[in-house]
């Protein structure tokens, strides 16, 4: 892999060097044109050929017309048509798309420059400068947004080839700043003017096109080397140096100023200009990102407010998203071309005042807000600002408008003091009565009923008949603006129409100021009436309306009094109608929410809200439990933690808990009360104890978690080497940090593997310990399969792949891990379709993700040799494993497709389970055949070879071919509930002594009968077949026994070998012995053939016996599994 990437990198550098050589050669040719030019009188001056040349140049200056145009330039006079040719050349450049076309156009212009340096060159330079100029602001102002977008698109496509040609002409010496300098500054100024007069960033693609082709000659930037895998010849400890210097190799690497076509000062200025422009684009991207988030938040509020998002708002959001994505893509391209980091965009957070205010949704953030004391009555700082930071109308409205002057203000202050005193006395009296009632309260049913009977007549006396809430009276329609002047009434109507859209503090504060200018008694009554008639489904407006009343109540106290009285009347009316549940559910919610928010603004007197709590506690059942829960959630925390209501409200809460414990409430009411109680009185939690770490541990964690990056990896390595490795604590901390890759950024896992590789040279035991711990974590994840550790498991297998890339582990460990991922926990190591397992359910696809991460990390390394065969075998089984699962989700399917395309682009995955199973069976059959051929030679020949035939060994393990040596399959299966072993198998391969003599005699008899068959078909054979059968014929049993007995007499000792000749008379076979010297060729060849036949026969017998042995072992396993499932213990003794 490193060879391939190195070849690609070398090819890029070679291409750039070739382009540089061509430019240098053409520049020398342009600076020193040949002197042997033809005389003008000898050139053709016909009008027809000149007209054809101009037409051809105007049509296209691409590579296909280059030869014709160059020939005409050399043979035509052209003196009278220089200006026309220059104009036609600019038009013809628009057809040049590829690099070959651009270079052909440059050669044509160079040829014309050499012939007419004083007339053609200034003309073409001026026309090119005009062609790449930005459009004027006056022209753009007259276009609609749609027309401007189309104009920008066509202009960019028209200017793109012209910018490239101008860059080439400045390099080959046609466009110059001065006679002694190149045209680099001319190109820089042209691009600067083009980009600076473009507020919409529509010309940004032109800069991207320019940098893709000319960042090397104009900016001095070359692409840095980025090899993925470490070469085998690299030494440990030197990798971090190359990584650290890799980021800086993109600028000014290997430059020879004598051969450069652009001066060094121009290159530096050009690079600074591009970097500054990139910073501007990054700021623009941040602004657009914030605008998009703000628009998304507004859409969310609108959706909550009205239940839908209108079409115009949706179209605007889609257009904004499209522009943002386009800008983000351009910014990413610039970041890659300039090798600058992309700015970090803030995460998408929805901070909606209209959603969070008054709903206590920020309780999870209370701990992180340090500005609030622990026992604060507000949930967070945002809620405190909303309810306490109220603007004073005197700062925005004149005192005369508010009805305040010096005399009236003094009188008002005295009256206000008197009213405050009276109010305090009245509140004290009410509080005294409440305290007496609370003392008399008891949980006895009789007393409760007595309190009810006493309270109802009192309510009947105080309350007049109240109309149904939420049904406003019919009012006369407002006059049309055409029939009446725009007076205060119309202004107030417009203000009230805007209030439903005032869903933040700024808008509602402005509405309060606007109402102050329209202040009158009629306006106040009209506003109170509007507040009472809030729609039942718009409870999100109540906190903001309460803020409006809270602002105005300071100078218009009658508004708060009238609104509270109206809400109190509504509450009493709902108490009468407490048996009507469904019809008034939303009305009760609105009433409780409005009262709670007004209580927080201190518009509702404390005695009144406490009286409402008492009323609900008196009749502790039905809808009153819901009302009590709503009030507790709305203002319970405020009342419990305010100094003036703390004691009395705490007593009410205690009484509520007592009644709740003594009554048998349904489950819903029980949950409502519990949630409301703990929301207003959350349990005390002590501060989180921060773990105290030694300074050396903090330093190590800081190096790995904060400092580690490509630029700082060399420094981190040096600092780690300087640590005291003999200290057990330091060694333990390092092992812990390096073995937990999930605690660092996912992109830095490769850097952590790099450090491990570099430390291997100095601390080999440390690297081995890290690898062992990583493998142990992967195994533990397969055994436990806990959802909360999935992210850790992904990071761990990614780390394992990176360790292989940096040659800390071999391919055998990678393949062992892959096979264990797909087979661990399955019976016999073979997944079954839709088989439920606790650690690998059919709908659990996380193991597929693990395999994809490993393949993405190091799968591209297995592309040749035995490793390629291993990966192909694993993928075959992996596809079968996938088919055993349920249909894949879309994200897993896309991830799998991308991973397979990366390692095997032409591989097709089976579509059905049957096809996958057939492929696996074929793979196992091939592996078994290969194992049968080489199995008898050496069993331990590949133990030390990490790249041996591991797929065959894996397949044999999955199929249990070696029954005696493979006990792991039995151990991986689910164990018995008891700890004792209940099955003992004694007929193992070591105890099997082979076939008996009787079985061997029967086998030889059947083989002889098969060879000496005398059927009619056996006679109809050709000579070759007959000779082969005759040579392999077997002596009948009687003749064989006789021959064996005779051989035992010792003719072989006399140097003679006895041969038995078979003869046939009719259907009777006869044998005759012939003595042949043992040294003869016939005897030697016969003996050799017999030995070979004996060896082959023994191998065949061994295969048959192994097959029978496997069948017996499988029968034992099946019997064991059957009786284990039935709960029967069996002890088999063979």
mmCIF file of C-alpha atoms in Angstrom, residues 238-558:
data_model
loop_
_atom_site.group_PDB
_atom_site.id
_atom_site.type_symbol
_atom_site.label_atom_id
_atom_site.label_comp_id
_atom_site.label_asym_id
_atom_site.label_seq_id
_atom_site.Cartn_x
_atom_site.Cartn_y
_atom_site.Cartn_z
ATOM 1 C CA UNK A 238 11.615 7.590 13.603
ATOM 2 C CA UNK A 239 7.995 7.602 12.494
ATOM 3 C CA UNK A 240 6.916 10.583 14.559
ATOM 4 C CA UNK A 241 9.641 12.705 12.983
ATOM 5 C CA UNK A 242 8.243 12.123 9.528
ATOM 6 C CA UNK A 243 4.687 12.739 10.709
ATOM 7 C CA UNK A 244 5.665 15.944 12.448
ATOM 8 C CA UNK A 245 7.465 17.278 9.413
ATOM 9 C CA UNK A 246 4.763 16.065 7.045
ATOM 10 C CA UNK A 247 2.479 19.041 7.672
ATOM 11 C CA UNK A 248 5.223 21.540 6.935
ATOM 12 C CA UNK A 249 6.388 19.860 3.746
ATOM 13 C CA UNK A 250 3.545 21.475 1.838
ATOM 14 C CA UNK A 251 5.291 24.873 1.657
ATOM 15 C CA UNK A 252 8.632 25.786 0.145
ATOM 16 C CA UNK A 253 10.082 22.314 -0.115
ATOM 17 C CA UNK A 254 12.977 21.764 -2.481
ATOM 18 C CA UNK A 255 12.745 25.096 -4.331
ATOM 19 C CA UNK A 256 15.546 26.322 -6.592
ATOM 20 C CA UNK A 257 15.127 30.064 -6.937
ATOM 21 C CA UNK A 258 17.168 30.111 -10.109
ATOM 22 C CA UNK A 259 14.617 27.960 -11.931
ATOM 23 C CA UNK A 260 11.467 29.549 -10.524
ATOM 24 C CA UNK A 261 9.258 31.538 -12.903
ATOM 25 C CA UNK A 262 7.742 33.769 -10.185
ATOM 26 C CA UNK A 263 9.825 35.813 -7.770
ATOM 27 C CA UNK A 264 9.957 34.817 -4.120
ATOM 28 C CA UNK A 265 8.473 38.076 -2.808
ATOM 29 C CA UNK A 266 5.498 37.701 -5.163
ATOM 30 C CA UNK A 267 4.975 34.131 -3.995
ATOM 31 C CA UNK A 268 4.961 35.172 -0.351
ATOM 32 C CA UNK A 269 2.570 38.087 -0.964
ATOM 33 C CA UNK A 270 0.329 35.850 -3.067
ATOM 34 C CA UNK A 271 0.228 33.209 -0.336
ATOM 35 C CA UNK A 272 -0.545 35.785 2.360
ATOM 36 C CA UNK A 273 -3.336 37.193 0.200
ATOM 37 C CA UNK A 274 -4.899 33.747 -0.254
ATOM 38 C CA UNK A 275 -4.593 32.962 3.437
ATOM 39 C CA UNK A 276 -6.226 36.265 4.341
ATOM 40 C CA UNK A 277 -9.019 35.582 1.892
ATOM 41 C CA UNK A 278 -9.484 32.159 3.433
ATOM 42 C CA UNK A 279 -9.851 33.763 6.860
ATOM 43 C CA UNK A 280 -12.513 36.103 5.460
ATOM 44 C CA UNK A 281 -14.360 33.192 3.906
ATOM 45 C CA UNK A 282 -14.136 31.313 7.207
ATOM 46 C CA UNK A 283 -15.675 34.260 9.063
ATOM 47 C CA UNK A 284 -18.411 34.443 6.459
ATOM 48 C CA UNK A 285 -19.008 30.722 6.946
ATOM 49 C CA UNK A 286 -19.336 31.190 10.712
ATOM 50 C CA UNK A 287 -21.822 34.019 10.215
ATOM 51 C CA UNK A 288 -23.913 31.994 7.773
ATOM 52 C CA UNK A 289 -23.805 29.024 10.127
ATOM 53 C CA UNK A 290 -25.163 31.131 12.981
ATOM 54 C CA UNK A 291 -27.827 32.648 10.720
ATOM 55 C CA UNK A 292 -28.922 29.189 9.648
ATOM 56 C CA UNK A 293 -29.155 28.031 13.261
ATOM 57 C CA UNK A 294 -31.126 31.145 14.188
ATOM 58 C CA UNK A 295 -33.520 30.588 11.297
ATOM 59 C CA UNK A 296 -33.922 26.988 12.336
ATOM 60 C CA UNK A 297 -34.766 28.126 15.849
ATOM 61 C CA UNK A 298 -37.336 30.583 14.533
ATOM 62 C CA UNK A 299 -38.909 27.875 12.402
ATOM 63 C CA UNK A 300 -39.102 25.670 15.473
ATOM 64 C CA UNK A 301 -40.863 28.413 17.433
ATOM 65 C CA UNK A 302 -43.252 29.047 14.558
ATOM 66 C CA UNK A 303 -44.053 25.368 14.359
ATOM 67 C CA UNK A 304 -44.811 25.231 18.090
ATOM 68 C CA UNK A 305 -46.865 28.419 17.874
ATOM 69 C CA UNK A 306 -49.002 27.600 14.843
ATOM 70 C CA UNK A 307 -48.505 23.868 14.315
ATOM 71 C CA UNK A 308 -47.024 24.304 10.820
ATOM 72 C CA UNK A 309 -44.289 26.105 8.910
ATOM 73 C CA UNK A 310 -45.557 28.328 6.126
ATOM 74 C CA UNK A 311 -44.370 27.841 2.587
ATOM 75 C CA UNK A 312 -42.532 31.150 2.221
ATOM 76 C CA UNK A 313 -40.606 30.539 5.443
ATOM 77 C CA UNK A 314 -39.778 27.001 4.316
ATOM 78 C CA UNK A 315 -38.556 28.193 0.913
ATOM 79 C CA UNK A 316 -36.378 30.841 2.521
ATOM 80 C CA UNK A 317 -34.862 28.250 4.844
ATOM 81 C CA UNK A 318 -34.167 25.872 1.951
ATOM 82 C CA UNK A 319 -32.497 28.634 -0.052
ATOM 83 C CA UNK A 320 -30.375 29.620 2.955
ATOM 84 C CA UNK A 321 -29.377 25.980 3.473
ATOM 85 C CA UNK A 322 -28.389 25.624 -0.177
ATOM 86 C CA UNK A 323 -26.190 28.728 -0.053
ATOM 87 C CA UNK A 324 -24.614 27.574 3.207
ATOM 88 C CA UNK A 325 -23.773 24.136 1.835
ATOM 89 C CA UNK A 326 -22.249 25.731 -1.265
ATOM 90 C CA UNK A 327 -20.128 28.048 0.877
ATOM 91 C CA UNK A 328 -19.067 25.185 3.128
ATOM 92 C CA UNK A 329 -17.929 23.105 0.139
ATOM 93 C CA UNK A 330 -15.905 26.019 -1.233
ATOM 94 C CA UNK A 331 -14.333 26.667 2.164
ATOM 95 C CA UNK A 332 -13.380 23.007 2.463
ATOM 96 C CA UNK A 333 -11.769 23.102 -0.990
ATOM 97 C CA UNK A 334 -9.719 26.152 -0.030
ATOM 98 C CA UNK A 335 -8.704 24.487 3.219
ATOM 99 C CA UNK A 336 -7.426 21.436 1.352
ATOM 100 C CA UNK A 337 -5.602 23.455 -1.311
ATOM 101 C CA UNK A 338 -3.941 25.876 1.122
ATOM 102 C CA UNK A 339 -3.350 23.169 3.783
ATOM 103 C CA UNK A 340 -5.040 25.315 6.423
ATOM 104 C CA UNK A 341 -7.403 23.971 9.120
ATOM 105 C CA UNK A 342 -11.116 24.462 8.641
ATOM 106 C CA UNK A 343 -12.743 26.595 11.378
ATOM 107 C CA UNK A 344 -14.681 24.739 14.050
ATOM 108 C CA UNK A 345 -18.375 25.377 13.610
ATOM 109 C CA UNK A 346 -20.497 25.673 16.783
ATOM 110 C CA UNK A 347 -22.858 22.829 17.483
ATOM 111 C CA UNK A 348 -26.520 23.243 16.738
ATOM 112 C CA UNK A 349 -28.228 24.325 19.945
ATOM 113 C CA UNK A 350 -31.753 25.623 20.171
ATOM 114 C CA UNK A 351 -31.981 28.345 22.804
ATOM 115 C CA UNK A 352 -35.608 29.347 22.548
ATOM 116 C CA UNK A 353 -36.887 31.720 25.139
ATOM 117 C CA UNK A 354 -40.471 30.967 24.197
ATOM 118 C CA UNK A 355 -39.945 27.266 24.858
ATOM 119 C CA UNK A 356 -37.734 27.306 27.908
ATOM 120 C CA UNK A 357 -39.206 30.206 29.822
ATOM 121 C CA UNK A 358 -41.830 29.173 32.307
ATOM 122 C CA UNK A 359 -41.639 25.480 31.493
ATOM 123 C CA UNK A 360 -38.675 24.546 33.685
ATOM 124 C CA UNK A 361 -36.918 22.774 30.847
ATOM 125 C CA UNK A 362 -33.537 24.061 31.869
ATOM 126 C CA UNK A 363 -33.331 22.160 35.127
ATOM 127 C CA UNK A 364 -30.610 19.918 33.726
ATOM 128 C CA UNK A 365 -28.398 22.937 33.218
ATOM 129 C CA UNK A 366 -28.774 24.301 36.726
ATOM 130 C CA UNK A 367 -25.702 22.546 38.027
ATOM 131 C CA UNK A 368 -23.456 24.057 35.384
ATOM 132 C CA UNK A 369 -24.627 27.612 36.183
ATOM 133 C CA UNK A 370 -22.309 28.909 38.868
ATOM 134 C CA UNK A 371 -23.892 32.373 39.169
ATOM 135 C CA UNK A 372 -26.935 31.066 41.070
ATOM 136 C CA UNK A 373 -26.692 30.010 44.735
ATOM 137 C CA UNK A 374 -27.563 26.404 45.603
ATOM 138 C CA UNK A 375 -30.964 27.295 47.195
ATOM 139 C CA UNK A 376 -32.090 29.729 44.523
ATOM 140 C CA UNK A 377 -35.764 30.021 43.641
ATOM 141 C CA UNK A 378 -34.874 30.080 39.942
ATOM 142 C CA UNK A 379 -33.899 27.115 37.860
ATOM 143 C CA UNK A 380 -31.160 28.866 35.905
ATOM 144 C CA UNK A 381 -29.771 32.284 35.135
ATOM 145 C CA UNK A 382 -31.925 32.678 32.041
ATOM 146 C CA UNK A 383 -35.119 32.230 34.038
ATOM 147 C CA UNK A 384 -33.934 34.664 36.701
ATOM 148 C CA UNK A 385 -33.271 37.348 34.080
ATOM 149 C CA UNK A 386 -36.679 36.790 32.535
ATOM 150 C CA UNK A 387 -38.622 37.241 35.785
ATOM 151 C CA UNK A 388 -36.446 39.772 37.641
ATOM 152 C CA UNK A 389 -34.652 41.943 35.053
ATOM 153 C CA UNK A 390 -37.672 44.055 34.131
ATOM 154 C CA UNK A 391 -37.116 47.369 32.326
ATOM 155 C CA UNK A 392 -38.336 50.560 33.950
ATOM 156 C CA UNK A 393 -40.744 52.476 31.729
ATOM 157 C CA UNK A 394 -39.404 55.811 33.012
ATOM 158 C CA UNK A 395 -36.218 55.144 31.064
ATOM 159 C CA UNK A 396 -38.114 54.894 27.779
ATOM 160 C CA UNK A 397 -41.315 56.887 28.215
ATOM 161 C CA UNK A 398 -41.638 60.481 29.391
ATOM 162 C CA UNK A 399 -43.054 60.936 32.883
ATOM 163 C CA UNK A 400 -45.927 62.997 31.519
ATOM 164 C CA UNK A 401 -47.050 60.104 29.347
ATOM 165 C CA UNK A 402 -47.098 57.855 32.410
ATOM 166 C CA UNK A 403 -49.120 60.495 34.283
ATOM 167 C CA UNK A 404 -46.245 61.473 36.534
ATOM 168 C CA UNK A 405 -45.086 64.995 37.451
ATOM 169 C CA UNK A 406 -43.413 66.504 40.459
ATOM 170 C CA UNK A 407 -46.583 67.377 42.384
ATOM 171 C CA UNK A 408 -48.579 64.356 41.385
ATOM 172 C CA UNK A 409 -45.537 62.219 41.923
ATOM 173 C CA UNK A 410 -45.201 63.456 45.502
ATOM 174 C CA UNK A 411 -48.914 62.973 46.128
ATOM 175 C CA UNK A 412 -48.703 59.646 44.417
ATOM 176 C CA UNK A 413 -45.819 58.606 46.620
ATOM 177 C CA UNK A 414 -47.747 59.482 49.787
ATOM 178 C CA UNK A 415 -50.848 57.731 48.503
ATOM 179 C CA UNK A 416 -48.746 54.809 47.471
ATOM 180 C CA UNK A 417 -47.231 54.584 50.924
ATOM 181 C CA UNK A 418 -50.679 54.603 52.466
ATOM 182 C CA UNK A 419 -51.867 51.972 50.016
ATOM 183 C CA UNK A 420 -48.824 49.866 50.737
ATOM 184 C CA UNK A 421 -49.521 50.062 54.454
ATOM 185 C CA UNK A 422 -53.134 49.115 53.942
ATOM 186 C CA UNK A 423 -52.109 46.324 51.646
ATOM 187 C CA UNK A 424 -49.609 45.004 54.150
ATOM 188 C CA UNK A 425 -52.218 45.091 56.912
ATOM 189 C CA UNK A 426 -54.711 43.317 54.686
ATOM 190 C CA UNK A 427 -52.157 40.694 53.737
ATOM 191 C CA UNK A 428 -51.221 40.143 57.375
ATOM 192 C CA UNK A 429 -54.880 39.645 58.213
ATOM 193 C CA UNK A 430 -55.315 37.183 55.359
ATOM 194 C CA UNK A 431 -52.159 35.341 56.339
ATOM 195 C CA UNK A 432 -53.306 35.146 59.953
ATOM 196 C CA UNK A 433 -56.582 33.603 58.842
ATOM 197 C CA UNK A 434 -54.718 31.131 56.608
ATOM 198 C CA UNK A 435 -52.466 30.079 59.470
ATOM 199 C CA UNK A 436 -55.445 29.486 61.720
ATOM 200 C CA UNK A 437 -57.113 27.420 59.029
ATOM 201 C CA UNK A 438 -53.944 25.428 58.465
ATOM 202 C CA UNK A 439 -53.754 24.636 62.178
ATOM 203 C CA UNK A 440 -57.333 23.438 62.149
ATOM 204 C CA UNK A 441 -56.795 21.302 59.061
ATOM 205 C CA UNK A 442 -56.867 17.550 59.683
ATOM 206 C CA UNK A 443 -56.899 14.471 57.528
ATOM 207 C CA UNK A 444 -60.082 13.229 59.203
ATOM 208 C CA UNK A 445 -62.825 12.826 56.665
ATOM 209 C CA UNK A 446 -65.499 14.431 58.813
ATOM 210 C CA UNK A 447 -63.545 17.612 59.317
ATOM 211 C CA UNK A 448 -62.711 17.768 55.635
ATOM 212 C CA UNK A 449 -66.363 17.493 54.685
ATOM 213 C CA UNK A 450 -67.217 20.154 57.254
ATOM 214 C CA UNK A 451 -64.628 22.481 55.748
ATOM 215 C CA UNK A 452 -66.127 21.853 52.327
ATOM 216 C CA UNK A 453 -69.638 22.722 53.478
ATOM 217 C CA UNK A 454 -68.368 25.861 55.160
ATOM 218 C CA UNK A 455 -66.323 26.969 52.184
ATOM 219 C CA UNK A 456 -68.939 26.558 49.465
ATOM 220 C CA UNK A 457 -71.458 29.073 50.804
ATOM 221 C CA UNK A 458 -68.659 31.544 51.303
ATOM 222 C CA UNK A 459 -67.693 31.119 47.686
ATOM 223 C CA UNK A 460 -71.308 31.544 46.636
ATOM 224 C CA UNK A 461 -71.571 34.810 48.548
ATOM 225 C CA UNK A 462 -68.347 36.227 47.134
ATOM 226 C CA UNK A 463 -68.879 35.260 43.514
ATOM 227 C CA UNK A 464 -71.530 36.525 41.205
ATOM 228 C CA UNK A 465 -72.540 34.386 38.224
ATOM 229 C CA UNK A 466 -69.538 34.247 35.928
ATOM 230 C CA UNK A 467 -69.735 33.589 32.200
ATOM 231 C CA UNK A 468 -68.039 30.549 30.739
ATOM 232 C CA UNK A 469 -64.298 31.285 30.456
ATOM 233 C CA UNK A 470 -62.739 31.520 27.054
ATOM 234 C CA UNK A 471 -65.926 32.780 25.310
ATOM 235 C CA UNK A 472 -65.444 36.488 24.600
ATOM 236 C CA UNK A 473 -68.436 38.739 24.133
ATOM 237 C CA UNK A 474 -69.278 39.962 20.683
ATOM 238 C CA UNK A 475 -67.655 43.290 19.940
ATOM 239 C CA UNK A 476 -68.192 45.713 17.180
ATOM 240 C CA UNK A 477 -65.707 45.300 14.368
ATOM 241 C CA UNK A 478 -63.034 47.957 14.172
ATOM 242 C CA UNK A 479 -63.489 50.692 11.669
ATOM 243 C CA UNK A 480 -61.682 50.407 8.398
ATOM 244 C CA UNK A 481 -58.531 52.468 8.067
ATOM 245 C CA UNK A 482 -60.094 54.100 5.021
ATOM 246 C CA UNK A 483 -63.120 55.324 7.017
ATOM 247 C CA UNK A 484 -61.460 56.459 10.236
ATOM 248 C CA UNK A 485 -58.205 58.261 11.006
ATOM 249 C CA UNK A 486 -55.245 56.378 12.483
ATOM 250 C CA UNK A 487 -55.950 57.222 16.087
ATOM 251 C CA UNK A 488 -55.002 55.524 19.366
ATOM 252 C CA UNK A 489 -57.711 52.894 18.936
ATOM 253 C CA UNK A 490 -56.311 51.710 15.618
ATOM 254 C CA UNK A 491 -52.772 51.786 16.964
ATOM 255 C CA UNK A 492 -53.863 49.714 19.953
ATOM 256 C CA UNK A 493 -55.571 47.228 17.620
ATOM 257 C CA UNK A 494 -52.363 46.863 15.629
ATOM 258 C CA UNK A 495 -50.394 46.414 18.848
ATOM 259 C CA UNK A 496 -52.734 43.688 20.089
ATOM 260 C CA UNK A 497 -52.480 41.936 16.726
ATOM 261 C CA UNK A 498 -48.697 41.814 17.091
ATOM 262 C CA UNK A 499 -48.703 40.389 20.621
ATOM 263 C CA UNK A 500 -49.163 36.689 19.584
ATOM 264 C CA UNK A 501 -45.878 36.964 17.669
ATOM 265 C CA UNK A 502 -43.960 38.547 20.563
ATOM 266 C CA UNK A 503 -42.243 35.379 21.744
ATOM 267 C CA UNK A 504 -39.051 36.773 23.244
ATOM 268 C CA UNK A 505 -38.019 39.348 25.785
ATOM 269 C CA UNK A 506 -37.036 42.033 23.287
ATOM 270 C CA UNK A 507 -40.373 42.041 21.488
ATOM 271 C CA UNK A 508 -42.474 41.951 24.631
ATOM 272 C CA UNK A 509 -40.454 44.776 26.230
ATOM 273 C CA UNK A 510 -40.948 46.886 23.124
ATOM 274 C CA UNK A 511 -44.671 46.113 23.216
ATOM 275 C CA UNK A 512 -44.801 47.406 26.802
ATOM 276 C CA UNK A 513 -43.150 50.672 25.747
ATOM 277 C CA UNK A 514 -45.534 51.032 22.799
ATOM 278 C CA UNK A 515 -48.543 50.471 25.064
ATOM 279 C CA UNK A 516 -47.250 53.061 27.532
ATOM 280 C CA UNK A 517 -47.568 55.733 24.803
ATOM 281 C CA UNK A 518 -51.202 54.639 24.286
ATOM 282 C CA UNK A 519 -51.982 54.546 28.013
ATOM 283 C CA UNK A 520 -55.579 55.266 28.926
ATOM 284 C CA UNK A 521 -58.248 53.684 31.089
ATOM 285 C CA UNK A 522 -60.042 52.255 28.059
ATOM 286 C CA UNK A 523 -56.780 50.917 26.644
ATOM 287 C CA UNK A 524 -55.960 49.223 29.946
ATOM 288 C CA UNK A 525 -59.377 47.583 30.134
ATOM 289 C CA UNK A 526 -59.069 46.455 26.552
ATOM 290 C CA UNK A 527 -55.627 44.945 27.199
ATOM 291 C CA UNK A 528 -56.874 43.107 30.318
ATOM 292 C CA UNK A 529 -59.787 41.730 28.328
ATOM 293 C CA UNK A 530 -57.361 40.599 25.603
ATOM 294 C CA UNK A 531 -55.211 38.849 28.211
ATOM 295 C CA UNK A 532 -58.176 36.980 29.683
ATOM 296 C CA UNK A 533 -59.235 35.734 26.252
ATOM 297 C CA UNK A 534 -55.917 34.075 25.327
ATOM 298 C CA UNK A 535 -56.609 30.927 23.234
ATOM 299 C CA UNK A 536 -56.538 27.773 25.312
ATOM 300 C CA UNK A 537 -53.914 26.105 23.100
ATOM 301 C CA UNK A 538 -51.438 29.029 23.264
ATOM 302 C CA UNK A 539 -50.000 28.458 26.740
ATOM 303 C CA UNK A 540 -46.564 29.314 25.318
ATOM 304 C CA UNK A 541 -47.637 32.999 25.272
ATOM 305 C CA UNK A 542 -48.539 33.186 28.960
ATOM 306 C CA UNK A 543 -44.985 33.783 30.319
ATOM 307 C CA UNK A 544 -44.503 36.686 27.895
ATOM 308 C CA UNK A 545 -47.934 38.183 28.584
ATOM 309 C CA UNK A 546 -47.158 37.908 32.293
ATOM 310 C CA UNK A 547 -43.928 39.826 31.708
ATOM 311 C CA UNK A 548 -45.893 42.509 29.887
ATOM 312 C CA UNK A 549 -48.276 42.860 32.820
ATOM 313 C CA UNK A 550 -45.354 42.827 35.243
ATOM 314 C CA UNK A 551 -43.701 45.739 33.406
ATOM 315 C CA UNK A 552 -46.901 47.782 33.215
ATOM 316 C CA UNK A 553 -48.111 46.974 36.748
ATOM 317 C CA UNK A 554 -45.434 49.180 38.299
ATOM 318 C CA UNK A 555 -47.093 52.329 36.910
ATOM 319 C CA UNK A 556 -50.554 50.929 36.125
ATOM 320 C CA UNK A 557 -51.440 48.811 39.176
ATOM 321 C CA UNK A 558 -55.097 48.612 38.216
#
